XYZ file of C-alpha atoms in Angstrom:
421
model
C 0.000 0.000 0.000
C 2.844 2.332 0.822
C 4.424 1.606 -2.539
C 1.140 2.298 -4.301
C 0.743 5.540 -2.368
C 4.266 6.591 -3.266
C 3.624 5.793 -6.913
C 0.458 7.910 -6.946
C 2.292 10.754 -5.238
C 5.072 10.667 -7.818
C 2.552 10.468 -10.630
C 0.604 13.468 -9.324
C 3.781 15.434 -8.733
C 4.973 14.820 -12.274
C 1.576 15.690 -13.729
C 1.328 18.921 -11.726
C 4.897 19.871 -12.642
C 4.179 19.344 -16.331
C 0.915 21.284 -16.165
C 2.195 24.173 -14.066
C 5.386 24.789 -16.072
C 3.359 24.595 -19.260
C 0.704 27.085 -18.180
C 2.816 29.844 -16.636
C 6.354 31.211 -17.109
C 9.062 29.409 -15.154
C 10.111 32.687 -13.526
C 6.624 33.049 -12.005
C 7.211 29.735 -10.214
C 10.654 30.714 -9.022
C 12.337 28.275 -11.404
C 15.556 28.957 -13.257
C 14.848 26.501 -16.041
C 12.880 28.104 -18.900
C 9.228 27.169 -19.102
C 6.859 27.702 -21.997
C 7.807 30.750 -24.052
C 5.396 32.574 -26.307
C 7.253 31.390 -29.384
C 7.125 27.722 -28.394
C 4.383 25.383 -29.521
C 1.957 24.616 -26.719
C 2.483 20.927 -25.696
C -1.209 20.070 -25.956
C -0.878 16.281 -25.787
C 1.430 16.327 -22.768
C -0.714 18.877 -20.983
C -3.923 16.919 -21.571
C -2.287 13.754 -20.315
C -1.178 15.548 -17.159
C -4.653 17.008 -16.708
C -6.231 13.562 -17.006
C -3.992 12.342 -14.192
C -5.111 15.219 -11.979
C -8.752 14.544 -12.856
C -8.607 11.072 -11.325
C -8.025 12.693 -7.937
C -10.212 15.784 -8.492
C -7.180 18.057 -8.521
C -8.281 19.508 -11.855
C -10.787 21.574 -9.864
C -8.033 23.885 -8.587
C -6.230 24.499 -11.896
C -8.061 27.716 -12.818
C -7.898 29.127 -9.294
C -4.168 28.361 -9.158
C -3.578 29.940 -12.595
C -5.365 33.140 -11.567
C -3.421 33.332 -8.305
C -0.057 32.939 -10.031
C -1.011 35.563 -12.623
C -2.113 38.023 -9.940
C 1.074 37.593 -7.926
C 3.248 37.944 -11.036
C 1.392 41.115 -12.037
C 1.614 42.647 -8.577
C 5.206 41.753 -7.744
C 6.979 41.939 -11.089
C 5.111 43.021 -14.203
C 3.257 46.114 -12.931
C 6.235 47.522 -10.961
C 8.531 46.961 -13.940
C 6.091 48.707 -16.272
C 5.664 51.775 -14.076
C 9.369 51.933 -13.230
C 9.994 51.898 -16.956
C 7.766 54.924 -17.470
C 9.408 56.940 -14.687
C 12.233 57.473 -17.166
C 9.889 59.915 -18.930
C 11.385 62.759 -16.912
C 14.683 62.148 -18.697
C 13.090 61.996 -22.145
C 13.594 65.417 -23.730
C 11.962 64.898 -27.118
C 8.555 63.588 -28.090
C 10.242 60.927 -30.214
C 12.060 59.626 -27.119
C 8.853 59.582 -25.067
C 7.032 57.706 -27.821
C 9.796 55.106 -27.925
C 9.642 54.801 -24.130
C 5.889 54.112 -24.200
C 6.374 51.632 -27.036
C 9.118 49.761 -25.134
C 7.038 49.673 -21.938
C 4.041 48.075 -23.637
C 6.254 45.660 -25.577
C 7.676 44.549 -22.232
C 4.151 43.947 -20.870
C 3.232 42.067 -24.036
C 6.283 39.814 -23.703
C 5.631 39.124 -20.006
C 1.973 38.257 -20.547
C 2.262 36.378 -23.848
C 2.522 32.924 -22.265
C -0.425 33.660 -19.958
C -2.583 34.658 -22.936
C -1.508 31.538 -24.822
C -2.453 29.376 -21.837
C -5.750 31.233 -21.456
C -6.852 30.054 -24.897
C -6.225 26.433 -23.965
C -7.840 26.786 -20.552
C -10.954 28.071 -22.277
C -10.961 25.035 -24.569
C -10.568 22.697 -21.597
C -13.308 24.506 -19.714
C -15.634 24.207 -22.692
C -14.843 20.482 -22.874
C -15.591 20.050 -19.157
C -12.003 19.135 -18.288
C -11.633 21.956 -15.757
C -14.016 24.159 -13.780
C -14.042 27.948 -13.593
C -14.423 29.796 -10.306
C -17.364 32.111 -9.661
C -19.543 33.937 -12.209
C -18.293 35.265 -15.533
C -16.001 33.797 -18.146
C -12.373 32.983 -17.504
C -11.305 35.470 -20.176
C -13.251 38.272 -18.500
C -11.640 37.473 -15.165
C -8.152 37.583 -16.655
C -8.828 40.851 -18.490
C -10.360 42.396 -15.386
C -7.246 41.438 -13.460
C -5.085 43.235 -16.031
C -7.153 46.379 -15.524
C -7.275 46.068 -11.746
C -3.572 45.472 -11.194
C -1.862 47.276 -14.063
C -4.140 50.287 -14.537
C -6.470 50.615 -11.553
C -5.202 54.183 -11.256
C -2.897 56.018 -13.624
C -0.596 58.974 -13.079
C -0.995 62.386 -14.658
C 2.339 61.831 -16.371
C 1.047 58.620 -17.955
C -2.135 60.315 -19.172
C -0.050 63.087 -20.723
C 2.208 60.706 -22.615
C -0.816 58.711 -23.854
C -2.465 61.936 -25.058
C 0.738 62.996 -26.799
C 1.090 59.546 -28.380
C -2.441 59.448 -29.841
C -2.327 63.109 -30.841
C 0.758 62.427 -32.926
C -0.835 59.356 -34.509
C -3.904 61.389 -35.465
C -1.756 64.246 -36.755
C 0.099 61.866 -39.068
C -3.213 60.403 -40.247
C -4.489 63.925 -41.021
C -1.288 64.799 -42.821
C -1.363 61.654 -44.920
C -5.025 62.003 -45.804
C -5.155 65.277 -47.712
C -8.913 64.943 -48.034
C -9.548 65.116 -44.287
C -10.578 68.760 -44.642
C -12.627 68.110 -47.750
C -15.403 70.641 -47.998
C -13.589 73.470 -46.231
C -13.842 76.898 -47.770
C -10.128 76.877 -48.633
C -9.678 76.681 -52.387
C -7.340 74.227 -54.068
C -5.026 77.089 -55.024
C -4.869 78.319 -51.421
C -4.333 74.764 -50.186
C -1.462 74.184 -52.608
C 0.054 77.539 -51.651
C -0.153 76.588 -47.969
C 1.606 73.309 -48.705
C 4.314 75.095 -50.670
C 4.934 77.549 -47.853
C 4.898 75.216 -44.867
C 5.665 71.671 -45.984
C 8.608 71.924 -48.350
C 11.179 71.534 -45.583
C 8.944 70.601 -42.641
C 6.850 67.469 -42.060
C 3.469 68.483 -40.669
C 2.737 64.906 -39.585
C 5.489 64.492 -36.970
C 6.333 68.202 -36.691
C 9.961 67.637 -37.667
C 12.271 68.774 -40.403
C 11.785 66.669 -43.524
C 15.225 65.062 -43.258
C 14.389 64.020 -39.663
C 10.836 62.820 -40.305
C 9.867 59.918 -38.043
C 6.294 59.383 -39.260
C 6.989 55.800 -40.350
C 8.462 54.927 -36.954
C 5.597 56.670 -35.139
C 2.987 54.728 -37.112
C 4.793 51.439 -36.443
C 4.922 52.204 -32.721
C 1.271 53.273 -32.716
C 0.219 50.066 -34.461
C 2.211 47.855 -32.093
C 0.996 49.578 -28.917
C -2.575 49.384 -30.182
C -2.162 45.691 -30.911
C -0.865 45.075 -27.390
C -3.704 47.024 -25.771
C -6.221 45.220 -27.968
C -4.838 41.790 -27.055
C -5.100 42.674 -23.351
C -8.583 44.171 -23.770
C -7.190 47.469 -22.452
C -7.483 49.579 -25.583
C -10.520 51.607 -24.604
C -9.534 51.747 -20.927
C -6.201 53.386 -21.786
C -6.984 55.457 -24.870
C -10.598 56.629 -24.422
C -9.899 59.945 -22.688
C -7.161 60.926 -25.114
C -9.173 59.934 -28.188
C -12.260 61.779 -26.929
C -10.288 64.990 -26.376
C -8.544 64.761 -29.747
C -11.677 64.061 -31.770
C -13.850 66.586 -29.944
C -11.279 69.259 -30.700
C -11.074 68.151 -34.336
C -14.852 68.258 -34.768
C -15.153 71.687 -33.158
C -12.404 73.104 -35.375
C -13.805 71.554 -38.538
C -17.388 72.714 -37.922
C -16.237 76.232 -37.105
C -13.889 76.439 -40.072
C -16.438 75.118 -42.541
C -19.735 76.564 -41.358
C -19.323 79.639 -39.176
C -21.003 82.681 -40.703
C -22.222 80.693 -43.716
C -26.018 80.579 -43.594
C -27.155 80.087 -47.189
C -26.140 76.428 -47.557
C -26.985 73.284 -45.622
C -23.940 71.585 -44.092
C -25.256 68.655 -42.023
C -25.037 66.011 -44.750
C -21.543 67.159 -45.629
C -20.484 67.077 -41.985
C -21.979 63.622 -41.471
C -20.125 62.306 -44.507
C -16.873 63.856 -43.285
C -17.344 62.340 -39.834
C -17.930 58.856 -41.239
C -15.282 58.826 -43.948
C -12.508 60.529 -41.997
C -12.994 60.533 -38.224
C -14.706 57.141 -37.911
C -12.218 55.771 -40.413
C -9.353 56.698 -38.077
C -11.237 55.259 -35.117
C -11.623 51.985 -36.990
C -7.828 51.909 -37.318
C -7.472 52.509 -33.579
C -9.913 49.739 -32.659
C -8.624 47.391 -35.367
C -12.034 47.126 -36.979
C -13.376 47.829 -40.449
C -15.742 50.832 -40.325
C -18.687 48.812 -41.666
C -21.897 49.383 -39.717
C -23.064 45.819 -40.337
C -20.464 43.974 -38.267
C -21.461 42.457 -34.940
C -18.201 41.673 -33.124
C -17.419 43.145 -29.685
C -14.958 45.510 -31.359
C -17.537 46.650 -33.890
C -19.969 47.249 -31.035
C -17.324 49.477 -29.483
C -16.903 51.329 -32.767
C -20.663 51.753 -33.057
C -20.839 53.250 -29.572
C -18.163 55.751 -30.559
C -19.981 56.500 -33.814
C -23.197 57.323 -31.928
C -21.319 59.480 -29.417
C -19.443 61.439 -32.080
C -22.543 61.932 -34.216
C -24.342 63.378 -31.197
C -21.348 65.590 -30.415
C -21.253 66.805 -34.026
C -24.938 67.818 -33.896
C -24.366 69.452 -30.512
C -21.378 71.481 -31.715
C -23.212 72.567 -34.855
C -26.297 73.508 -32.830
C -24.181 75.474 -30.331
C -22.642 77.479 -33.161
C -25.971 78.198 -34.868
C -27.616 79.111 -31.556
C -24.848 81.653 -30.962
C -25.438 83.002 -34.478
C -29.222 82.885 -34.368
C -29.696 86.670 -34.148
C -27.732 87.087 -37.382
C -29.516 84.135 -38.976
C -32.892 85.719 -38.201
C -31.693 89.040 -39.543
C -30.637 87.418 -42.825
C -33.836 85.361 -43.275
C -34.975 84.037 -45.776
C -31.466 83.757 -47.269
C -30.474 81.868 -44.090
C -33.266 79.285 -44.358
C -30.810 76.425 -44.915
C -29.047 77.167 -41.609
C -32.391 77.114 -39.794
C -33.323 73.783 -41.341
C -30.006 72.302 -40.183
C -30.536 73.699 -36.698
C -34.057 72.247 -36.620
C -32.675 68.771 -37.315
C -30.029 69.180 -34.601
C -32.553 70.317 -32.002
C -34.601 67.178 -32.643
C -31.562 65.101 -31.686
C -29.800 67.097 -28.965
C -32.582 68.597 -26.822
C -31.071 72.105 -26.744
C -34.314 74.067 -27.039
C -33.973 75.625 -23.589
C -30.440 76.710 -24.422
C -31.738 78.303 -27.621
C -34.536 80.156 -25.778
C -32.169 81.564 -23.172
C -29.508 82.534 -25.711
C -31.869 84.192 -28.183
C -33.763 86.128 -25.503
C -30.443 87.457 -24.201
C -29.284 88.376 -27.713
C -32.521 90.254 -28.441
C -32.376 92.151 -25.169
C -28.748 93.209 -25.556
C -28.673 93.882 -29.297
C -32.208 95.035 -30.095
C -34.326 96.111 -27.166
C -32.687 99.375 -26.143
C -33.156 103.067 -27.061
C -30.172 103.124 -29.382
C -31.988 100.988 -31.980
C -34.513 102.638 -34.276
C -38.083 101.431 -33.886
C -38.232 100.619 -37.599
C -35.215 98.323 -37.184
C -36.863 96.623 -34.204
C -40.048 96.050 -36.194
C -38.111 94.785 -39.220
C -36.212 92.223 -37.158
C -39.381 91.289 -35.254
C -41.133 90.451 -38.533
C -38.075 88.490 -39.677
C -38.040 86.620 -36.350
C -41.679 85.600 -36.779
C -40.966 84.112 -40.192
C -37.660 82.501 -39.218
C -38.860 80.951 -35.964
C -41.933 79.513 -37.699
C -39.515 77.768 -40.039
C -37.459 76.537 -37.106
C -40.382 75.499 -34.902
C -43.775 75.024 -36.615
C -45.402 74.622 -33.179
C -44.456 78.289 -32.602
C -43.577 77.660 -28.941
C -40.142 79.237 -29.433
C -41.736 82.145 -31.262
C -44.183 82.865 -28.443
C -41.581 82.711 -25.691
C -38.840 84.651 -27.466
C -40.912 87.359 -29.124
C -43.102 88.294 -26.153
C -40.414 90.661 -24.732
C -40.140 92.267 -28.177
C -43.885 92.903 -28.333
C -43.895 94.376 -24.844
C -40.928 96.580 -25.702
C -42.565 97.919 -28.866
C -45.605 98.998 -26.852
C -43.362 101.229 -24.769
C -41.889 103.081 -27.754
C -43.560 106.414 -28.449
C -42.915 106.164 -32.168
C -44.467 102.704 -32.583
C -47.323 102.737 -35.083
C -50.414 101.396 -33.336
């Protein structure tokens, strides 16, 4: 019996040794001998045989829990400290190119350290699906691993890290803009003016990486951007790390584009043009960031992420356009009916952004400060009042806006001695 017991013990020990060194890096187990590296082929047959041995004694039930514990300890004691220590060198990085390389190297290090865990995760999922091992608690094993990455590596980030991420994605977007000469398609700048601008500013200077042409590092920057994005995507950290930076960059881009293209131009409709620009240029870049084709028909988790961003940016576009037209509404009313197209665009935006109260407050203030005072001739007040009636009927057929906004004008006209009654 003792011999049998010893044999079982040796068998279990060998099986656990084979399984453990195959699932996690040797260094995580305190071993000097190399374990499974990311470039090695996963020893599926050997691992399954070892797992079958453990199953006979119900030890397969602890495999997932053990794997998660080893991963957590490795993240907390080695990987996370090494990553953040790496980034503390930022203070010594003088140029943007150096900081970009530092961020690239830091994420490549994380990718290398976690590669074997991600490889093992795929096989653990297969075994779990086949009933060979049991997960622990609710949720999928993949979700638990990804949540651990977020919790340990990036539960809280430093201001310095956020700044370098913003700089990194800003440069990537700048290069994209520079390479895609049609990004500003539809702007009022003529082709001749555009070519002149290129001649003046881009002959000796690269606008993509903001360097002299003979020191251009756009190709390197794009390679680093692609690799970092791939790492973040593989760890399911892409949106967690990049969302704030991307939001700031794209909001600024939309605000600048809308203002440059549409401000003060009331005779033409711009919404369709803006929507096309947003889809073909901004969403196109986002699809590169999230490693997803910009098709609206896809149904993968990544495409769902892209669709959420599309909805958010479309709403922001309407909001920015509405804000601008609300600020210009006094002038739009004054220029009616030539400004009818601007009112029709604003009407569409208001249906989607719920900014009617903002419009009422803004227009009432504009009328009081620019129209309803003794310095304005009564005839001018009456002329604009008539124009407001026509314009606001176009904007709001229910005439609620008209009634609220124009009531102070009617009361004011009654107080003027020269008003024709």
